[in-house]
Every structure is written in C-alpha cells, then in structure tokens.
Short mmCIF file of C-alpha atoms in Angstrom, two decimals:
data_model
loop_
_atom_site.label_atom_id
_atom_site.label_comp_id
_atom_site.label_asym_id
_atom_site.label_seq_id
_atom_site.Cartn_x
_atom_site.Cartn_y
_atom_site.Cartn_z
CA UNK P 1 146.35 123.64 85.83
CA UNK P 2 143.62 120.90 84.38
CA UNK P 3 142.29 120.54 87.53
CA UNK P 4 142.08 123.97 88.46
CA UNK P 5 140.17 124.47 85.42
CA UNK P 6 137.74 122.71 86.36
CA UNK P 7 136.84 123.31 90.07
CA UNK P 8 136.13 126.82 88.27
CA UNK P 9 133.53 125.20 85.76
CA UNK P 10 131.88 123.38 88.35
CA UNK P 11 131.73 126.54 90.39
CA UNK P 12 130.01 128.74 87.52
CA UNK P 13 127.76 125.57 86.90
CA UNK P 14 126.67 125.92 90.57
CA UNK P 15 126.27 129.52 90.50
CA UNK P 16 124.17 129.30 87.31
CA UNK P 17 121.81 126.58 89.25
CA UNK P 18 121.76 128.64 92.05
CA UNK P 19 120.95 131.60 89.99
CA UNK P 20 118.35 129.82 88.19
CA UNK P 21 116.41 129.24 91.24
CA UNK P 22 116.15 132.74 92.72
CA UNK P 23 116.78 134.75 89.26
CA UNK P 24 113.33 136.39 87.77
CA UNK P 25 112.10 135.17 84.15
CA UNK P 26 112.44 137.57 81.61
CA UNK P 27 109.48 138.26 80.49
CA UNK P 28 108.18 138.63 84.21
CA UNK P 29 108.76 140.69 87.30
CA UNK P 30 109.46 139.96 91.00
CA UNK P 31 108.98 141.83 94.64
CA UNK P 32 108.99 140.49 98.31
CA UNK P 33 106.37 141.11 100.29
CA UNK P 34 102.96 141.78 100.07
CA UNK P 35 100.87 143.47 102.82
CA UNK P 36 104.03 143.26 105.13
CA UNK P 37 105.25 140.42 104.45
CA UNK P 38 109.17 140.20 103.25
CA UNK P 39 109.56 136.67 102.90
CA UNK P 40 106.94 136.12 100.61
CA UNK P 41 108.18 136.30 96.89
CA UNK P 42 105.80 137.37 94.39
CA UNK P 43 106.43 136.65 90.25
CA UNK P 44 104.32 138.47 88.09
CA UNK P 45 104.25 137.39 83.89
CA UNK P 46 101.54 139.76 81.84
CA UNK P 47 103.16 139.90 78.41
CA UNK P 48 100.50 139.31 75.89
CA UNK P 49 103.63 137.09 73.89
CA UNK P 50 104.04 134.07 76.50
CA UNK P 51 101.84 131.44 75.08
CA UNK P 52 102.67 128.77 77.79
CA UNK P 53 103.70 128.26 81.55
CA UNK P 54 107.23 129.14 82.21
CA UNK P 55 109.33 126.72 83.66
CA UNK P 56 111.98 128.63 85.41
CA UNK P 57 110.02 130.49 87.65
CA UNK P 58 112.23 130.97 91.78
CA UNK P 59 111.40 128.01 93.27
CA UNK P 60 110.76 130.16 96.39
CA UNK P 61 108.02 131.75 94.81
CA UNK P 62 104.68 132.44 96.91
CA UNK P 63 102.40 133.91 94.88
CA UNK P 64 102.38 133.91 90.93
CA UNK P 65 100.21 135.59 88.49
CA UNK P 66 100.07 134.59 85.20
CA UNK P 67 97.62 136.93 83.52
CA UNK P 68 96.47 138.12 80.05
CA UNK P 69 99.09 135.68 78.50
CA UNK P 70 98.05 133.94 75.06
CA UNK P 71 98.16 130.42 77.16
CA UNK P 72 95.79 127.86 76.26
CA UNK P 73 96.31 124.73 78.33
CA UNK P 74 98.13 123.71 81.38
CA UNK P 75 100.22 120.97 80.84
CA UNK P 76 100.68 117.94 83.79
CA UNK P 77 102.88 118.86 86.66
CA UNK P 78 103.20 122.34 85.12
CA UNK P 79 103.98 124.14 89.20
CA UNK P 80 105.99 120.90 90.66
CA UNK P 81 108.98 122.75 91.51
CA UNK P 82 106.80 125.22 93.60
CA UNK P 83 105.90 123.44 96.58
CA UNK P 84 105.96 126.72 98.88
CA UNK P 85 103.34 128.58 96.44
CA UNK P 86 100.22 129.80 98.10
CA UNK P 87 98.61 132.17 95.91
CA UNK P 88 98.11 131.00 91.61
CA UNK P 89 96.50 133.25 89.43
CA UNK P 90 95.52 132.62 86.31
CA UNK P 91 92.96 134.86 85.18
CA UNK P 92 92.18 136.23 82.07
CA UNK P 93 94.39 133.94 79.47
CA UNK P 94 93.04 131.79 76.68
CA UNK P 95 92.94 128.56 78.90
CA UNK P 96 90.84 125.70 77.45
CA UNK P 97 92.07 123.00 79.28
CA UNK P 98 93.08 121.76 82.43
CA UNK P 99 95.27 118.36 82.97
CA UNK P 100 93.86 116.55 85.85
CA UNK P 101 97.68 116.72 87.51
CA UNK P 102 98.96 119.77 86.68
CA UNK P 103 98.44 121.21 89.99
CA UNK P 104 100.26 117.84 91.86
CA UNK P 105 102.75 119.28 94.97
CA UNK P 106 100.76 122.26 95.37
CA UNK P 107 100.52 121.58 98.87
CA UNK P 108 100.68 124.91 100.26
CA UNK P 109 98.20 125.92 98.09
CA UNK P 110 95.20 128.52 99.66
CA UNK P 111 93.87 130.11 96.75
CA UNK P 112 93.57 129.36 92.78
CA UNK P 113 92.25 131.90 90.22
CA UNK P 114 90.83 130.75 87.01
CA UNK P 115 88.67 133.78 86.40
CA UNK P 116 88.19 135.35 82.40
CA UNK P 117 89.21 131.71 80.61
CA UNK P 118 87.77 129.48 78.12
CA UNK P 119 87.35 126.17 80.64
CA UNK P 120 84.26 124.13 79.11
CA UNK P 121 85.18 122.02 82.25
CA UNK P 122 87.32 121.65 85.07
CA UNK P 123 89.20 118.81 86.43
CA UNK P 124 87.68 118.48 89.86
CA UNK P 125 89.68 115.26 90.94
CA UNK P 126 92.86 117.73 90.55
CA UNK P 127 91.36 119.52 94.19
CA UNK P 128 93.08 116.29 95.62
CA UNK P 129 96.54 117.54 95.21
CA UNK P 130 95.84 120.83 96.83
CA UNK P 131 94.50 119.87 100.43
CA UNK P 132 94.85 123.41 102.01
CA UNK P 133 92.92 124.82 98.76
CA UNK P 134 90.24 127.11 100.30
CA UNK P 135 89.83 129.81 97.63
CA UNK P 136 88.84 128.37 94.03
CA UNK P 137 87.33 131.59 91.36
CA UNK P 138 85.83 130.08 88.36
CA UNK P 139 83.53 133.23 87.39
CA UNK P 140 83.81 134.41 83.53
CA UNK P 141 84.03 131.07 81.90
CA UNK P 142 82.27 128.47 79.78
CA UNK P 143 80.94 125.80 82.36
CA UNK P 144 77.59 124.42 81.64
CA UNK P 145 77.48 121.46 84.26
CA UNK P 146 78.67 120.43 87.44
CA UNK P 147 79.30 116.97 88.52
CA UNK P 148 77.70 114.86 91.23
CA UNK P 149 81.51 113.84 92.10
CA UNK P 150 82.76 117.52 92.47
CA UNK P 151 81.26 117.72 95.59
CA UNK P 152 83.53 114.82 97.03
CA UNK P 153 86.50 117.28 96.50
CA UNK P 154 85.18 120.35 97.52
CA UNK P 155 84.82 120.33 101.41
CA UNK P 156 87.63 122.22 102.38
CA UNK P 157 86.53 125.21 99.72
CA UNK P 158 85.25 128.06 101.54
CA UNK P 159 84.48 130.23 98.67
CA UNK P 160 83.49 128.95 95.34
CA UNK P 161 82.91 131.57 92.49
CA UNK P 162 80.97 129.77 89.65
CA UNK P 163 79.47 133.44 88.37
CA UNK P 164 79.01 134.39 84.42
CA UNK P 165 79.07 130.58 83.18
CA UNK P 166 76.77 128.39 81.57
CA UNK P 167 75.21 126.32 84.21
CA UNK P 168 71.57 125.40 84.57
CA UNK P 169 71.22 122.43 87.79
CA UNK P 170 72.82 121.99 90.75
CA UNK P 171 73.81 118.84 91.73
CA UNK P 172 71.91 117.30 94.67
CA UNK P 173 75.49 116.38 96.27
CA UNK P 174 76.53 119.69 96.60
CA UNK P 175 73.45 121.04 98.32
CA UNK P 176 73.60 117.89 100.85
CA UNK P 177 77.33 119.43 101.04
CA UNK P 178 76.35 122.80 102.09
CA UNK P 179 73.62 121.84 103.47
CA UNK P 180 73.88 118.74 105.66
CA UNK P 181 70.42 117.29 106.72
CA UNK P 182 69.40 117.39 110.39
CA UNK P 183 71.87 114.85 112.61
CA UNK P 184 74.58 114.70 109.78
CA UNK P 185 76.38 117.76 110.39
CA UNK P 186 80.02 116.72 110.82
CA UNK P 187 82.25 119.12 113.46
CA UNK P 188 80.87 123.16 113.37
CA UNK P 189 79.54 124.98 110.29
CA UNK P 190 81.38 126.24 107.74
CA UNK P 191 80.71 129.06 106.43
CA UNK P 192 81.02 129.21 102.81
CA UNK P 193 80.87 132.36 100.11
CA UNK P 194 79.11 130.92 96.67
CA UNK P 195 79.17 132.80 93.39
CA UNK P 196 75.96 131.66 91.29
CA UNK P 197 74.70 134.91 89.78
CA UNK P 198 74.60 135.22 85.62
CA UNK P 199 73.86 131.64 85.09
CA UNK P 200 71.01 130.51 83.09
CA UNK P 201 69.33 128.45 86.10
CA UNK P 202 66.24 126.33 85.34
CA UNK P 203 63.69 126.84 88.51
CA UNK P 204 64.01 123.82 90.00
CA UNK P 205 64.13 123.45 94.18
CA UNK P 206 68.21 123.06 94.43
CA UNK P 207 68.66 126.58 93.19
CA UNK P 208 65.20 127.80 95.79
CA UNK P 209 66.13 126.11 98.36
CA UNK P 210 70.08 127.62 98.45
CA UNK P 211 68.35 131.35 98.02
CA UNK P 212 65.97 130.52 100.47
CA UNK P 213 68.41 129.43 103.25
CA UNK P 214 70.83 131.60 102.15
CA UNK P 215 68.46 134.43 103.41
CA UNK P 216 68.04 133.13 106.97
CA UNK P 217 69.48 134.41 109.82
CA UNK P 218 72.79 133.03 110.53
CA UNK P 219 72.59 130.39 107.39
CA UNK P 220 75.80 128.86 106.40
CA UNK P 221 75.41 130.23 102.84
CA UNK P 222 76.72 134.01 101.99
CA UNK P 223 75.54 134.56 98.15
CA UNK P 224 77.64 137.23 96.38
CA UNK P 225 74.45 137.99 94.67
CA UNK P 226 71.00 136.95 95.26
CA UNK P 227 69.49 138.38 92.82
CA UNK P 228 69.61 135.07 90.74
CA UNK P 229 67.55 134.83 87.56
CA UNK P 230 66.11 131.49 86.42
CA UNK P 231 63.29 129.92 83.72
CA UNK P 232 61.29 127.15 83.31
CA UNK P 233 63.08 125.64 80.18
CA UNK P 234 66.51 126.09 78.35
CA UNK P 235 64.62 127.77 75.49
CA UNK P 236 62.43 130.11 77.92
CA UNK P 237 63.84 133.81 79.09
CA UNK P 238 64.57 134.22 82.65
CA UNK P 239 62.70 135.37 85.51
CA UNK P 240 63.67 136.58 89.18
CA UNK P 241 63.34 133.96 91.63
CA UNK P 242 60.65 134.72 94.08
CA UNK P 243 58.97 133.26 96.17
CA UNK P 244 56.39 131.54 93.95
CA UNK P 245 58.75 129.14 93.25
CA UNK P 246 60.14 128.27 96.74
CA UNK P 247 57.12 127.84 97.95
CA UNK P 248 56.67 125.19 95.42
CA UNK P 249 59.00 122.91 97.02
CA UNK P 250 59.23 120.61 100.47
CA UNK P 251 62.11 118.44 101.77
CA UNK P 252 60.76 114.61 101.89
CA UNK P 253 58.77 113.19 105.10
CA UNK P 254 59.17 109.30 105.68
CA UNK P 255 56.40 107.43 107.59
CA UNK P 256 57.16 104.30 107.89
CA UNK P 257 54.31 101.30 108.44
CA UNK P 258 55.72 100.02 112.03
CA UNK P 259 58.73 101.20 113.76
CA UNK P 260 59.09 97.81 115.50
CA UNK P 261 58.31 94.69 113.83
CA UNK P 262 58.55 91.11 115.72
CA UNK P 263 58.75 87.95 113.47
CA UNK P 264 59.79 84.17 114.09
CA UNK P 265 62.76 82.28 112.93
CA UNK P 266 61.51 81.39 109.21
CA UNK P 267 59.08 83.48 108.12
CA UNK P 268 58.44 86.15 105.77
CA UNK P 269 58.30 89.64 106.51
CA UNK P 270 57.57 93.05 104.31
CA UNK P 271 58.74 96.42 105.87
CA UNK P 272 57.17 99.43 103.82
CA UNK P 273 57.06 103.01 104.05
CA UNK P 274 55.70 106.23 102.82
CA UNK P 275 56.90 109.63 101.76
CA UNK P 276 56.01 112.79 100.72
CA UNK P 277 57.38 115.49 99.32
CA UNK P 278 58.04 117.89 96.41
CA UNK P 279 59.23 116.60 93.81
CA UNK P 280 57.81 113.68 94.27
CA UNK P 281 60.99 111.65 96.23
CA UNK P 282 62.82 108.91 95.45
CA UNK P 283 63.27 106.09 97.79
CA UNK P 284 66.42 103.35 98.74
CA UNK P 285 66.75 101.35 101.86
CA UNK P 286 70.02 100.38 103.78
CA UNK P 287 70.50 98.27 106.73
CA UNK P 288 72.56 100.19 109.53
CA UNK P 289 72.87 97.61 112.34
CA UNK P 290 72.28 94.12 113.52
CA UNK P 291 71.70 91.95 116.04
CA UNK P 292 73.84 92.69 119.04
CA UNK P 293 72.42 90.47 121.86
CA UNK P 294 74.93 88.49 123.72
CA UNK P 295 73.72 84.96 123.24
CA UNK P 296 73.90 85.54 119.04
CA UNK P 297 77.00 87.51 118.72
CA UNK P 298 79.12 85.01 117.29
CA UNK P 299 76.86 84.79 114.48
CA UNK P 300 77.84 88.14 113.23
CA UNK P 301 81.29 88.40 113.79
CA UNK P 302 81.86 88.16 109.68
CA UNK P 303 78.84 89.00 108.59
CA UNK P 304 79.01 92.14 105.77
CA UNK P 305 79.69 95.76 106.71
CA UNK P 306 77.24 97.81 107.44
CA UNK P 307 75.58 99.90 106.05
CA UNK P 308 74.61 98.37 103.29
CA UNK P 309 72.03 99.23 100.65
CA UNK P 310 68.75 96.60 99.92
CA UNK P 311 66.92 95.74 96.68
CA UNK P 312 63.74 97.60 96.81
CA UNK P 313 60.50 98.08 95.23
CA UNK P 314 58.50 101.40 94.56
CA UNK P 315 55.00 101.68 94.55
CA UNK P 316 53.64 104.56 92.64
CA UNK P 317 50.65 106.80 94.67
CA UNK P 318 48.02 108.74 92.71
CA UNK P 319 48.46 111.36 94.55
CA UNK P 320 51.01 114.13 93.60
CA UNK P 321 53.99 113.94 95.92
CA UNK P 322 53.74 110.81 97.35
CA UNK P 323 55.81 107.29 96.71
CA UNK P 324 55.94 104.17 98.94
CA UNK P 325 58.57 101.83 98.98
CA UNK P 326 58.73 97.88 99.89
CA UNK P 327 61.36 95.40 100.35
CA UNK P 328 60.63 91.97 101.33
CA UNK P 329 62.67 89.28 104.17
CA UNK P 330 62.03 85.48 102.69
CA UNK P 331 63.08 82.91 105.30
CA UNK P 332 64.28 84.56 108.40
CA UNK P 333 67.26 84.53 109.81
CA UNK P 334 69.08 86.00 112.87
CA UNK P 335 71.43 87.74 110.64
CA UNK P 336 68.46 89.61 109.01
CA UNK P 337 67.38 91.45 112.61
CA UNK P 338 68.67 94.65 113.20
CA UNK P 339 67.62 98.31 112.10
CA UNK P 340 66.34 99.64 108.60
CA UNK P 341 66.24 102.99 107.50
CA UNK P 342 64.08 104.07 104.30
CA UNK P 343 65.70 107.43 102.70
CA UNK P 344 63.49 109.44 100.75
CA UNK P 345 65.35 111.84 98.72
CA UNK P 346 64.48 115.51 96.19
CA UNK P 347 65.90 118.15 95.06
CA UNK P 348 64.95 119.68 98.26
CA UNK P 349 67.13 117.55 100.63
CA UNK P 350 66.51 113.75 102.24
CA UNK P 351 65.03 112.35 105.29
CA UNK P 352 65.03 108.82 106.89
CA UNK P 353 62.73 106.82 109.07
CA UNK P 354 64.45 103.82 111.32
CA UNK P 355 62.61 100.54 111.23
CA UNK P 356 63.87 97.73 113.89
CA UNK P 357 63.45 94.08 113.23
CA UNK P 358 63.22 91.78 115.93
CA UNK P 359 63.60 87.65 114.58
CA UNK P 360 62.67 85.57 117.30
CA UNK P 361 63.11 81.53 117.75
CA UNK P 362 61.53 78.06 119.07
CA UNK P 363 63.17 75.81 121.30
CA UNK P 364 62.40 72.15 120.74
CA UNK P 365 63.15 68.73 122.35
CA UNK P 366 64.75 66.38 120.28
CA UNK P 367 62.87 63.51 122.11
CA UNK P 368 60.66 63.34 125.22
CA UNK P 369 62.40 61.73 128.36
CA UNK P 370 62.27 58.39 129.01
CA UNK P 371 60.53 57.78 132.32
CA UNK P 372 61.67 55.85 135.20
CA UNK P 373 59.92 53.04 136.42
CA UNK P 374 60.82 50.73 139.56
CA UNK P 375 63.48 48.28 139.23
CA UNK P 376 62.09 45.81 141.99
CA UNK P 377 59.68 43.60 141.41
CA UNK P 378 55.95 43.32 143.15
CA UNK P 379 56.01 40.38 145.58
CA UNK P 380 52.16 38.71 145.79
CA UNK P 381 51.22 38.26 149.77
CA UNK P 382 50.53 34.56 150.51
CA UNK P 383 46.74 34.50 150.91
CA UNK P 384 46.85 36.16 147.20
CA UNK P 385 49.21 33.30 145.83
CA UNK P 386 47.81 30.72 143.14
CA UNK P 387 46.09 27.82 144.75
CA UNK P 388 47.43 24.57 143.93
CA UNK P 389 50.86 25.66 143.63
CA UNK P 390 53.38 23.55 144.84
CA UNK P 391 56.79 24.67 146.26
CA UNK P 392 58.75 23.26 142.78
CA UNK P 393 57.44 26.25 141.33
CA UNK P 394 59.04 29.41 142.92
CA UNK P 395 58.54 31.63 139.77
CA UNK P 396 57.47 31.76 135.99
CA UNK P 397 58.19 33.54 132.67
CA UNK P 398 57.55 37.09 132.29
CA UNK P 399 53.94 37.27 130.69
CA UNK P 400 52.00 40.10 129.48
CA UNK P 401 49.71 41.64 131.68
CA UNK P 402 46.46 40.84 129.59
CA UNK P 403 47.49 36.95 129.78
CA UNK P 404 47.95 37.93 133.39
CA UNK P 405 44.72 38.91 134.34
CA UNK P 406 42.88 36.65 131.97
CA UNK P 407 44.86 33.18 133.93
CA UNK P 408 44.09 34.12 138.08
CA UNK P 409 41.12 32.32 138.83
CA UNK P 410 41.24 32.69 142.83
CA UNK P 411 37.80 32.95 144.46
CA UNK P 412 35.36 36.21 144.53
CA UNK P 413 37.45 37.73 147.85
CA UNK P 414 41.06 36.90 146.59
CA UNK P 415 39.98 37.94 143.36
CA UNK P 416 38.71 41.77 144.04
CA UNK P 417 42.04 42.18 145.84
CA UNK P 418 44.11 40.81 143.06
CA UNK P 419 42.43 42.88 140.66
CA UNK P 420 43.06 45.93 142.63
CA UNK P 421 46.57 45.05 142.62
CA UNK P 422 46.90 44.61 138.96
CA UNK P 423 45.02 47.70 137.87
CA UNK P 424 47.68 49.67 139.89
CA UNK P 425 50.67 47.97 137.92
CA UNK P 426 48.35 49.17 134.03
CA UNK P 427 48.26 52.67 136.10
CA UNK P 428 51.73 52.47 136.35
CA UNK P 429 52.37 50.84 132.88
CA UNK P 430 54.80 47.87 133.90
CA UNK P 431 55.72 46.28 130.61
CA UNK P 432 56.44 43.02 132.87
CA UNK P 433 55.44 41.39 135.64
CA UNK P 434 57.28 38.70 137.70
CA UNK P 435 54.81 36.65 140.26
CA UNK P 436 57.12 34.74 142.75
CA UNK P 437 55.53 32.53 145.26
CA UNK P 438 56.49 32.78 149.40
CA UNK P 439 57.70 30.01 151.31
CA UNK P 440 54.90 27.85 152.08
#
C-alpha cells in the first residue's frame, strides 16, 4: 500500500513538471502558429501588473512578447530555459537596464525588440550570445552614445533601428563596418536597413558621408529616413543635411616619399609620407610583411607577427588638410626589410600607401690568400758560380737577398747576368735564397 502511494506521488510530480513546461502563465496568453506556421508557439504577457520577467514561460516557446509591463531591468540569464526562441519583444516597458548575460543560450535568436524603454545604454558585448541575431530595434529610447567596440558585435545585424534617441557621433568603427574601404570588403555586401532619424546629430562627415552613400545607386545602406537633421554644436538648433556639408568632407589620400627604398646592412633610414584630407587625417604605420628571400628565411622563422603597428612621428603642415608622418630605422637589419604601409584615417574613411624596404649587405674576406711560391730552389749555372770556391763548400746559410747582391763580386759579364737573375727572384719576392755550387 506504502509503495503504491508513492509511485502515484511521483507520477503527479511528473505530470506537474511536465505541465509546467507546456502550461501558459497566468497572466499571459498562448497560440501556435503564426503566418502558417503550427509548430511555432507564441506567449504573449501585456498586463500592466507584471513588474518582472516570468520564469515559467513553455520552454517550447518561439516567440514571446513582453509588452507594456511595469518591468524595469532584466536580470542575468533571465530566457535560459528558452533555447528554441526566435522572436523577443520587449517593447514599450519601463526597462532601464540591461545585464550583459541576460540574453546567454539565446541561440536561435533572429530578432530582439527593445523599442519604447528607458535604456541610457545597452550592453553590446551581450550580441555575443545571440550569433543568429539579425534584427536588433532600439528606436524610442534614451541612448546618447555609441561605442567604438559595438561595432565588433554587430556584423551579423542586418537592420539596426537607433531612431528617437539621444545620439550626436557616429563612431568611425561602425562606418568602416558598413562601409569597408576599397580591397577590404570581406565575402559579398550586406545589405543593411539603419534607423538614424530624430537624433540630435552634430554635422560632422560620419553622419554625410552615410546619407551621401546611402543615396547611390545600389549602396549597401537603406536609411528608413533620410531626412536626417543635424547642427553645428549641442547647444545650436538643427538643420537639414544638404549638401553644403557633404561637400565639406574627403576620404584621406596617402603619398608616400618613395615606394621602394634600397639601404645597406647598418644604416639609417627615414620612410615618410603625406596625406590629405578632410578633417585633417590622422596617421599610424604598421609593418605587413618581411623578408621572404630564400637565402634569409631562417632568420625570420620567430620573428613577431605581423602586422604590427610602429612608433611614429607627425609633422604638422600649414596648410589645412594636410599631415605627414615619419618613422625612423637606426641600424639596419635584415629583419627590418619588408613592406610598410602608412594609414591615414577621418571621419570620412582611411586609405594606405605600401612602402617596400629593401636592406642589402657586404661580403668581406676575413684575410687575403696566402700566395704560393716555388718549393725548389734556383740552381746557379757553373760559369755564374763564385770564383775561388773550392769543392768543401757545396752550399751556405740562407741569407737575405740585400746581403746577397751586395757579396757577388764576379766580373762585368758574369755580373750583368747574375744581376738579371736576382732581380727576377725580388720580382718574385723569395724570402730565401739557397746558392749551391755544381760539381767542379
């Protein structure tokens, strides 16, 4: 009897738990399907008394809409148990604040509504945990900036709505995002929807150049709105954006002093370019490459990764627009050939010039050869032999060949001869000479 007892509570405990995870909340509603689809569970929660995220909403939910609630923040890991959700709306609550993981396991994620809040920011790093995120409405809230490091997290985003907030400058990131420079395009274009009417946009050449590309023919930028509205200062009321000020603005040109510089092993070497531009550009240098030749490849096998940024220094031009830019090779060394590129960057875009450096070397002998001379020794003819010199003495110590010359006394005939002979052994530059006498 015990035991049947309690197969039937563990039963009811399962059938709870299995209830709880396809039951509806109370305070919401649910429906299958949307636009023909039956397997697709939607969960609905607009009562104006929830004041935070429920937390027994079907785990087979697809799309939820929490909307004109009284919530104000969203906790961390507030959607875990809903890893097949696709759709999250969340528009029109009191939301002032995001945690940076409440959206972790949101994998299946495509679209995420934060339209109507109070969000002073937004937690852009959270983007991470929803890779299939393509769909992100921001429009109706309180955002006055936008980070250089949003744009690492928003590539997959194909429409951003950042409409009726407080935001003034676009980060150069993002423009380099949706607008890659020439030869840095990654894969096709995306085409991407932006949002960026009813902010208070100072008229700078980020927010020109988008309206300006956005308006060419088959540009990669569709603007909700182009009528955007911009001033000169934060204080100042806003004008239309015309095109007085685009025409204000130019991407940086690079023109470097040589494109090819050759330098010996040792030396010092200055590579310096110049660019124009509006605003007046900002300049860096990186090294790209090295050396690949054969003969020196060892040398580089652990040398540092590439690319790599260089110390620089900027040179300021009189003239409106313009900036050069120096950096400076002490001591050559094979590891410092290879290619340079000087980036010139604005608020209009960037642009780089390559600069190759050739380092070339000088082969030296350690010490000159030693030169061979002839082992055998000069033999004297008899009519040129000493006179008075008897048979006992066959030969004599090695003498220098200034004592040489300076002790044959033969007569006027045997000495020409003899003298001949001896100024061919200085040509030859015998450092001894061994006179042997014939038989007599």
């Amino acid at each position: 009897m015990y035991l049947l007892v309690l197969v039937l509570v563990q039963v009811q405990v399962l059938q709870s738990a299995l209830w709880g995870v396809h039951s509806c909340p109370a305070v919401c509603s649910c429906s299958y399907g949307t636009g023909g689809n039956a397997e697709l569970r939607s969960v609905r929660c607009n009562d104006p008394g929830i004041s935070a995220v429920p937390v027994n909403v079907p785990a087979d939910t697809g799309k939820l809409r929490l909307e004109k609630t009284l919530i104000s923040r969203v906790p961390r890991a507030a959607f875990y148990n809903l890893s097949d959700l696709r759709f999250l709306w969340l528009n029109y609550n009191s939301i002032t604040s995001i945690h940076p993981s409440s959206f972790v396991n949101l994998k299946a994620l495509r679209e995420l509504r934060l339209d109507g809040n109070l969000l002073t920011s937004f937690p852009w790093e959270g983007l991470r945990d929803m890779p299939r995120l393509q769909t992100l409405g921001l429009h109706n809230n309180r955002l006055s900036s936008l980070p250089a490091q949003a744009s690492l997290f928003l590539s997959n985003i194909t429409f951003l709505d950042l409409s009726s907030n407080r935001l003034t400058v676009l980060p150069a990131e993002l423009l380099d995002l949706w607008l890659p420079p020439p030869g840095q395009q990654e894969g096709p274009v995306q085409r991407r929807i932006l949002g960026l009417h009813d902010n208070p946009w100072l008229c700078d050449c980020q927010i020109s150049m988008v309206m300006s590309l956005s308006m060419s023919l088959g540009s990669p930028l569709v603007l909700m709105d182009q009528l955007l509205v911009c001033s000169r200062s934060v204080d100042q009321s806003g004008t239309l954006l015309g095109q007085t000020e685009l025409s204000r603005c130019m991407r940086p040109s690079v023109q470097p002093a040589a494109t090819r510089v050759i330098s010996s092993l040792g030396s010092n070497v200055i590579l310096r370019c110049e660019a124009t531009g509006y605003p007046t550009p900002t300049l860096t240098w990186i090294k790209t490459s090295t050396y690949t030749d054969c003969c020196r490849k060892k040398l580089f096998e652990n040398s540092d990764q590439l690319p790599r940024n260089l110390e620089s220094f900027m040179q300021e031009s009189p003239r409106v627009g313009v900036r050069w830019s120096i950096i400076i090779l002490n001591g050559l060394s094979y590891k410092d050939a290879g290619e340079y590129r000087c980036q010139a960057r604005n608020m209009a875009g960037l642009s780089e010039a390559p600069i190759k450096l050739k380092v070339v070397g000088v082969t030296r002998l350690s010490r000159l050869p030693k030169r061979k001379y002839l082992k055998t020794p000069l033999k004297l003819s008899r009519k040129y032999k000493r006179p008075n010199q008897t048979a006992s003495t066959t030969s004599r110590p090695p003498e220098k060949e200034n004592q040489i010359v300076q002790n044959v006394t033969p007569s006027n005939k045997i000495q020409t001869a003899a003298n001949l002979v001896f100024k061919e052994f200085l040509k030859e530059k015998r450092p001894k000479i061994n006179i042997t006498d014939e038989n007599k």
